[in-house]
Short mmCIF file of N, CA and C in Angstrom, two decimals:
data_model
loop_
_atom_site.label_atom_id
_atom_site.label_comp_id
_atom_site.label_asym_id
_atom_site.label_seq_id
_atom_site.Cartn_x
_atom_site.Cartn_y
_atom_site.Cartn_z
N MET A 1 14.00 -35.97 -33.01
CA MET A 1 14.83 -34.92 -33.55
C MET A 1 14.30 -34.55 -34.93
N LEU A 2 14.07 -33.28 -35.16
CA LEU A 2 13.48 -32.84 -36.41
C LEU A 2 14.50 -32.43 -37.45
N ASP A 3 15.70 -32.04 -37.05
CA ASP A 3 16.71 -31.58 -37.99
C ASP A 3 18.08 -32.03 -37.52
N SER A 4 18.59 -33.08 -38.12
CA SER A 4 19.87 -33.64 -37.68
C SER A 4 21.04 -32.69 -37.95
N GLU A 5 20.85 -31.70 -38.81
CA GLU A 5 21.90 -30.72 -39.11
C GLU A 5 21.92 -29.56 -38.11
N ASP A 6 20.89 -29.42 -37.31
CA ASP A 6 20.78 -28.32 -36.35
C ASP A 6 21.33 -28.80 -35.00
N PRO A 7 22.48 -28.27 -34.57
CA PRO A 7 23.07 -28.75 -33.31
C PRO A 7 22.19 -28.52 -32.09
N ASN A 8 21.32 -27.51 -32.13
CA ASN A 8 20.43 -27.27 -30.99
C ASN A 8 19.41 -28.38 -30.81
N CYS A 9 19.07 -29.07 -31.89
CA CYS A 9 18.13 -30.19 -31.77
C CYS A 9 18.74 -31.34 -30.97
N HIS A 10 20.08 -31.39 -30.92
CA HIS A 10 20.76 -32.44 -30.16
C HIS A 10 20.81 -32.14 -28.67
N VAL A 11 20.73 -30.87 -28.31
CA VAL A 11 20.89 -30.49 -26.90
C VAL A 11 19.59 -30.06 -26.23
N ALA A 12 18.52 -29.96 -26.98
CA ALA A 12 17.23 -29.57 -26.40
C ALA A 12 16.76 -30.69 -25.49
N GLU A 13 16.84 -30.46 -24.19
CA GLU A 13 16.49 -31.49 -23.22
C GLU A 13 15.02 -31.40 -22.83
N GLU A 14 14.48 -32.53 -22.49
CA GLU A 14 13.14 -32.62 -21.91
C GLU A 14 12.04 -32.09 -22.83
N GLU A 15 12.26 -32.23 -24.14
CA GLU A 15 11.20 -32.01 -25.11
C GLU A 15 11.33 -33.10 -26.15
N PHE A 16 10.23 -33.39 -26.83
CA PHE A 16 10.28 -34.46 -27.82
C PHE A 16 9.36 -34.12 -28.98
N SER A 17 9.62 -34.78 -30.11
CA SER A 17 8.79 -34.55 -31.29
C SER A 17 7.91 -35.76 -31.53
N ILE A 18 6.77 -35.49 -32.13
CA ILE A 18 5.88 -36.55 -32.61
C ILE A 18 5.83 -36.35 -34.11
N GLY A 19 6.51 -37.22 -34.83
CA GLY A 19 6.67 -37.01 -36.26
C GLY A 19 7.47 -35.74 -36.50
N ASP A 20 7.23 -35.10 -37.64
CA ASP A 20 7.90 -33.85 -37.97
C ASP A 20 7.00 -32.64 -37.73
N GLU A 21 5.82 -32.87 -37.20
CA GLU A 21 4.82 -31.81 -37.13
C GLU A 21 4.51 -31.30 -35.72
N LEU A 22 5.01 -31.96 -34.69
CA LEU A 22 4.63 -31.57 -33.33
C LEU A 22 5.82 -31.68 -32.39
N ILE A 23 6.01 -30.65 -31.57
CA ILE A 23 7.01 -30.67 -30.50
C ILE A 23 6.25 -30.52 -29.19
N VAL A 24 6.57 -31.37 -28.23
CA VAL A 24 5.96 -31.33 -26.91
C VAL A 24 7.07 -30.99 -25.91
N ALA A 25 6.80 -30.01 -25.06
CA ALA A 25 7.79 -29.54 -24.09
C ALA A 25 7.13 -29.48 -22.71
N PRO A 26 6.96 -30.63 -22.07
CA PRO A 26 6.25 -30.66 -20.79
C PRO A 26 7.09 -30.11 -19.63
N ILE A 27 6.40 -29.71 -18.59
CA ILE A 27 7.05 -29.38 -17.32
C ILE A 27 7.20 -30.71 -16.57
N LEU A 28 8.41 -31.03 -16.17
CA LEU A 28 8.67 -32.33 -15.56
C LEU A 28 8.95 -32.27 -14.07
N TYR A 29 9.10 -31.08 -13.52
CA TYR A 29 9.48 -30.96 -12.12
C TYR A 29 8.43 -30.18 -11.34
N ALA A 30 8.19 -30.63 -10.13
CA ALA A 30 7.21 -29.96 -9.25
C ALA A 30 7.65 -28.53 -8.98
N HIS A 31 6.67 -27.67 -8.77
CA HIS A 31 6.90 -26.27 -8.41
C HIS A 31 7.65 -25.50 -9.50
N THR A 32 7.51 -25.94 -10.74
CA THR A 32 8.14 -25.26 -11.88
C THR A 32 7.05 -24.76 -12.81
N SER A 33 7.14 -23.52 -13.23
CA SER A 33 6.12 -22.96 -14.13
C SER A 33 6.72 -22.31 -15.37
N HIS A 34 8.05 -22.36 -15.51
CA HIS A 34 8.73 -21.80 -16.67
C HIS A 34 9.78 -22.79 -17.17
N ARG A 35 10.04 -22.73 -18.45
CA ARG A 35 11.07 -23.58 -19.03
C ARG A 35 11.59 -22.93 -20.30
N GLN A 36 12.63 -23.50 -20.88
CA GLN A 36 13.07 -23.05 -22.19
C GLN A 36 12.69 -24.11 -23.21
N VAL A 37 12.43 -23.66 -24.43
CA VAL A 37 11.99 -24.54 -25.51
C VAL A 37 12.78 -24.17 -26.75
N TYR A 38 13.25 -25.17 -27.50
CA TYR A 38 13.89 -24.90 -28.78
C TYR A 38 12.96 -25.30 -29.91
N LEU A 39 12.77 -24.40 -30.87
CA LEU A 39 11.97 -24.68 -32.05
C LEU A 39 12.89 -24.73 -33.27
N PRO A 40 12.92 -25.86 -33.98
CA PRO A 40 13.72 -25.95 -35.21
C PRO A 40 13.18 -25.01 -36.29
N ALA A 41 13.86 -24.95 -37.40
CA ALA A 41 13.49 -24.08 -38.52
C ALA A 41 12.03 -24.28 -38.91
N GLY A 42 11.39 -23.19 -39.30
CA GLY A 42 10.00 -23.22 -39.72
C GLY A 42 9.17 -22.25 -38.92
N VAL A 43 7.88 -22.32 -39.13
CA VAL A 43 6.92 -21.53 -38.37
C VAL A 43 6.12 -22.49 -37.52
N TRP A 44 5.96 -22.16 -36.25
CA TRP A 44 5.31 -23.04 -35.28
C TRP A 44 4.14 -22.33 -34.61
N LYS A 45 3.04 -23.05 -34.44
CA LYS A 45 1.88 -22.51 -33.73
C LYS A 45 1.93 -22.99 -32.29
N ASP A 46 1.88 -22.05 -31.37
CA ASP A 46 1.90 -22.34 -29.95
C ASP A 46 0.57 -22.97 -29.56
N GLY A 47 0.61 -24.17 -29.01
CA GLY A 47 -0.61 -24.88 -28.64
C GLY A 47 -1.31 -24.31 -27.43
N ILE A 48 -0.65 -23.48 -26.65
CA ILE A 48 -1.28 -22.88 -25.47
C ILE A 48 -2.02 -21.60 -25.84
N ASP A 49 -1.35 -20.69 -26.53
CA ASP A 49 -2.00 -19.39 -26.81
C ASP A 49 -2.32 -19.15 -28.28
N GLY A 50 -1.95 -20.08 -29.16
CA GLY A 50 -2.29 -19.95 -30.58
C GLY A 50 -1.40 -19.01 -31.37
N SER A 51 -0.41 -18.41 -30.74
CA SER A 51 0.46 -17.48 -31.45
C SER A 51 1.39 -18.24 -32.40
N LEU A 52 1.87 -17.55 -33.42
CA LEU A 52 2.84 -18.13 -34.35
C LEU A 52 4.23 -17.70 -33.92
N ARG A 53 5.16 -18.65 -34.00
CA ARG A 53 6.53 -18.38 -33.57
C ARG A 53 7.50 -18.85 -34.64
N LYS A 54 8.51 -18.05 -34.88
CA LYS A 54 9.54 -18.39 -35.85
C LYS A 54 10.52 -19.38 -35.22
N GLY A 55 10.92 -20.38 -35.99
CA GLY A 55 11.83 -21.40 -35.50
C GLY A 55 13.29 -21.01 -35.64
N SER A 56 14.16 -21.98 -35.43
CA SER A 56 15.61 -21.81 -35.38
C SER A 56 16.02 -20.90 -34.24
N ARG A 57 15.28 -21.01 -33.13
CA ARG A 57 15.60 -20.18 -31.97
C ARG A 57 15.04 -20.79 -30.69
N TRP A 58 15.63 -20.34 -29.59
CA TRP A 58 15.18 -20.73 -28.26
C TRP A 58 14.12 -19.76 -27.77
N ILE A 59 13.17 -20.28 -27.02
CA ILE A 59 12.22 -19.46 -26.27
C ILE A 59 12.64 -19.62 -24.81
N TYR A 60 13.05 -18.54 -24.19
CA TYR A 60 13.49 -18.58 -22.79
C TYR A 60 12.35 -18.14 -21.88
N ASP A 61 12.32 -18.70 -20.71
CA ASP A 61 11.35 -18.31 -19.69
C ASP A 61 9.91 -18.47 -20.19
N TYR A 62 9.65 -19.58 -20.90
CA TYR A 62 8.33 -19.86 -21.44
C TYR A 62 7.42 -20.33 -20.31
N LYS A 63 6.33 -19.62 -20.08
CA LYS A 63 5.43 -19.91 -18.95
C LYS A 63 4.44 -21.01 -19.31
N VAL A 64 4.31 -21.98 -18.42
CA VAL A 64 3.37 -23.09 -18.58
C VAL A 64 2.63 -23.25 -17.25
N GLU A 65 1.33 -23.11 -17.29
CA GLU A 65 0.52 -23.28 -16.08
C GLU A 65 0.49 -24.75 -15.66
N GLU A 66 0.15 -24.99 -14.42
CA GLU A 66 0.14 -26.34 -13.85
C GLU A 66 -0.75 -27.31 -14.63
N ASN A 67 -1.84 -26.82 -15.19
CA ASN A 67 -2.79 -27.69 -15.89
C ASN A 67 -2.57 -27.70 -17.41
N GLU A 68 -1.42 -27.23 -17.88
CA GLU A 68 -1.13 -27.15 -19.32
C GLU A 68 0.07 -28.01 -19.69
N VAL A 69 0.14 -28.37 -20.96
CA VAL A 69 1.31 -29.01 -21.54
C VAL A 69 1.70 -28.17 -22.76
N ALA A 70 2.92 -27.70 -22.78
CA ALA A 70 3.39 -26.89 -23.91
C ALA A 70 3.59 -27.78 -25.13
N TYR A 71 3.02 -27.35 -26.24
CA TYR A 71 3.27 -28.05 -27.51
C TYR A 71 3.21 -27.05 -28.64
N PHE A 72 3.88 -27.38 -29.72
CA PHE A 72 4.00 -26.50 -30.87
C PHE A 72 3.78 -27.32 -32.13
N GLU A 73 2.92 -26.82 -33.00
CA GLU A 73 2.57 -27.51 -34.24
C GLU A 73 3.24 -26.80 -35.41
N ARG A 74 3.96 -27.57 -36.23
CA ARG A 74 4.62 -26.99 -37.41
C ARG A 74 3.55 -26.56 -38.41
N MET A 75 3.69 -25.35 -38.90
CA MET A 75 2.77 -24.80 -39.88
C MET A 75 3.34 -24.98 -41.28
N PRO A 76 2.51 -24.89 -42.31
CA PRO A 76 3.01 -25.01 -43.69
C PRO A 76 4.11 -23.98 -43.96
N ASP A 77 5.03 -24.34 -44.86
CA ASP A 77 6.17 -23.47 -45.16
C ASP A 77 5.78 -22.08 -45.64
N ASP A 78 4.61 -21.95 -46.26
CA ASP A 78 4.20 -20.65 -46.79
C ASP A 78 3.42 -19.80 -45.79
N THR A 79 3.39 -20.22 -44.52
CA THR A 79 2.67 -19.47 -43.48
C THR A 79 3.37 -18.14 -43.23
N ARG A 80 2.58 -17.07 -43.21
CA ARG A 80 3.10 -15.73 -42.92
C ARG A 80 2.51 -15.24 -41.60
N PHE A 81 3.29 -14.41 -40.93
CA PHE A 81 2.79 -13.80 -39.70
C PHE A 81 3.45 -12.47 -39.46
#
């Protein structure tokens, strides 16, 4: 859990953090290629496509190919996009 004050961090299922810098959101079920992901406050770099994403929000219908693992790396606070 990256932010104990953010209630969404308590309910984000099937994703986990590694330290405060990385969120991993794997696909856990067969024949599934989409999932939802919650990103806490901050700016996050998408490990699959390299795009920057603003936190404190859900990503719905996030596509993950069979040979990929979704992960997001926290960027420095002064990152602009």
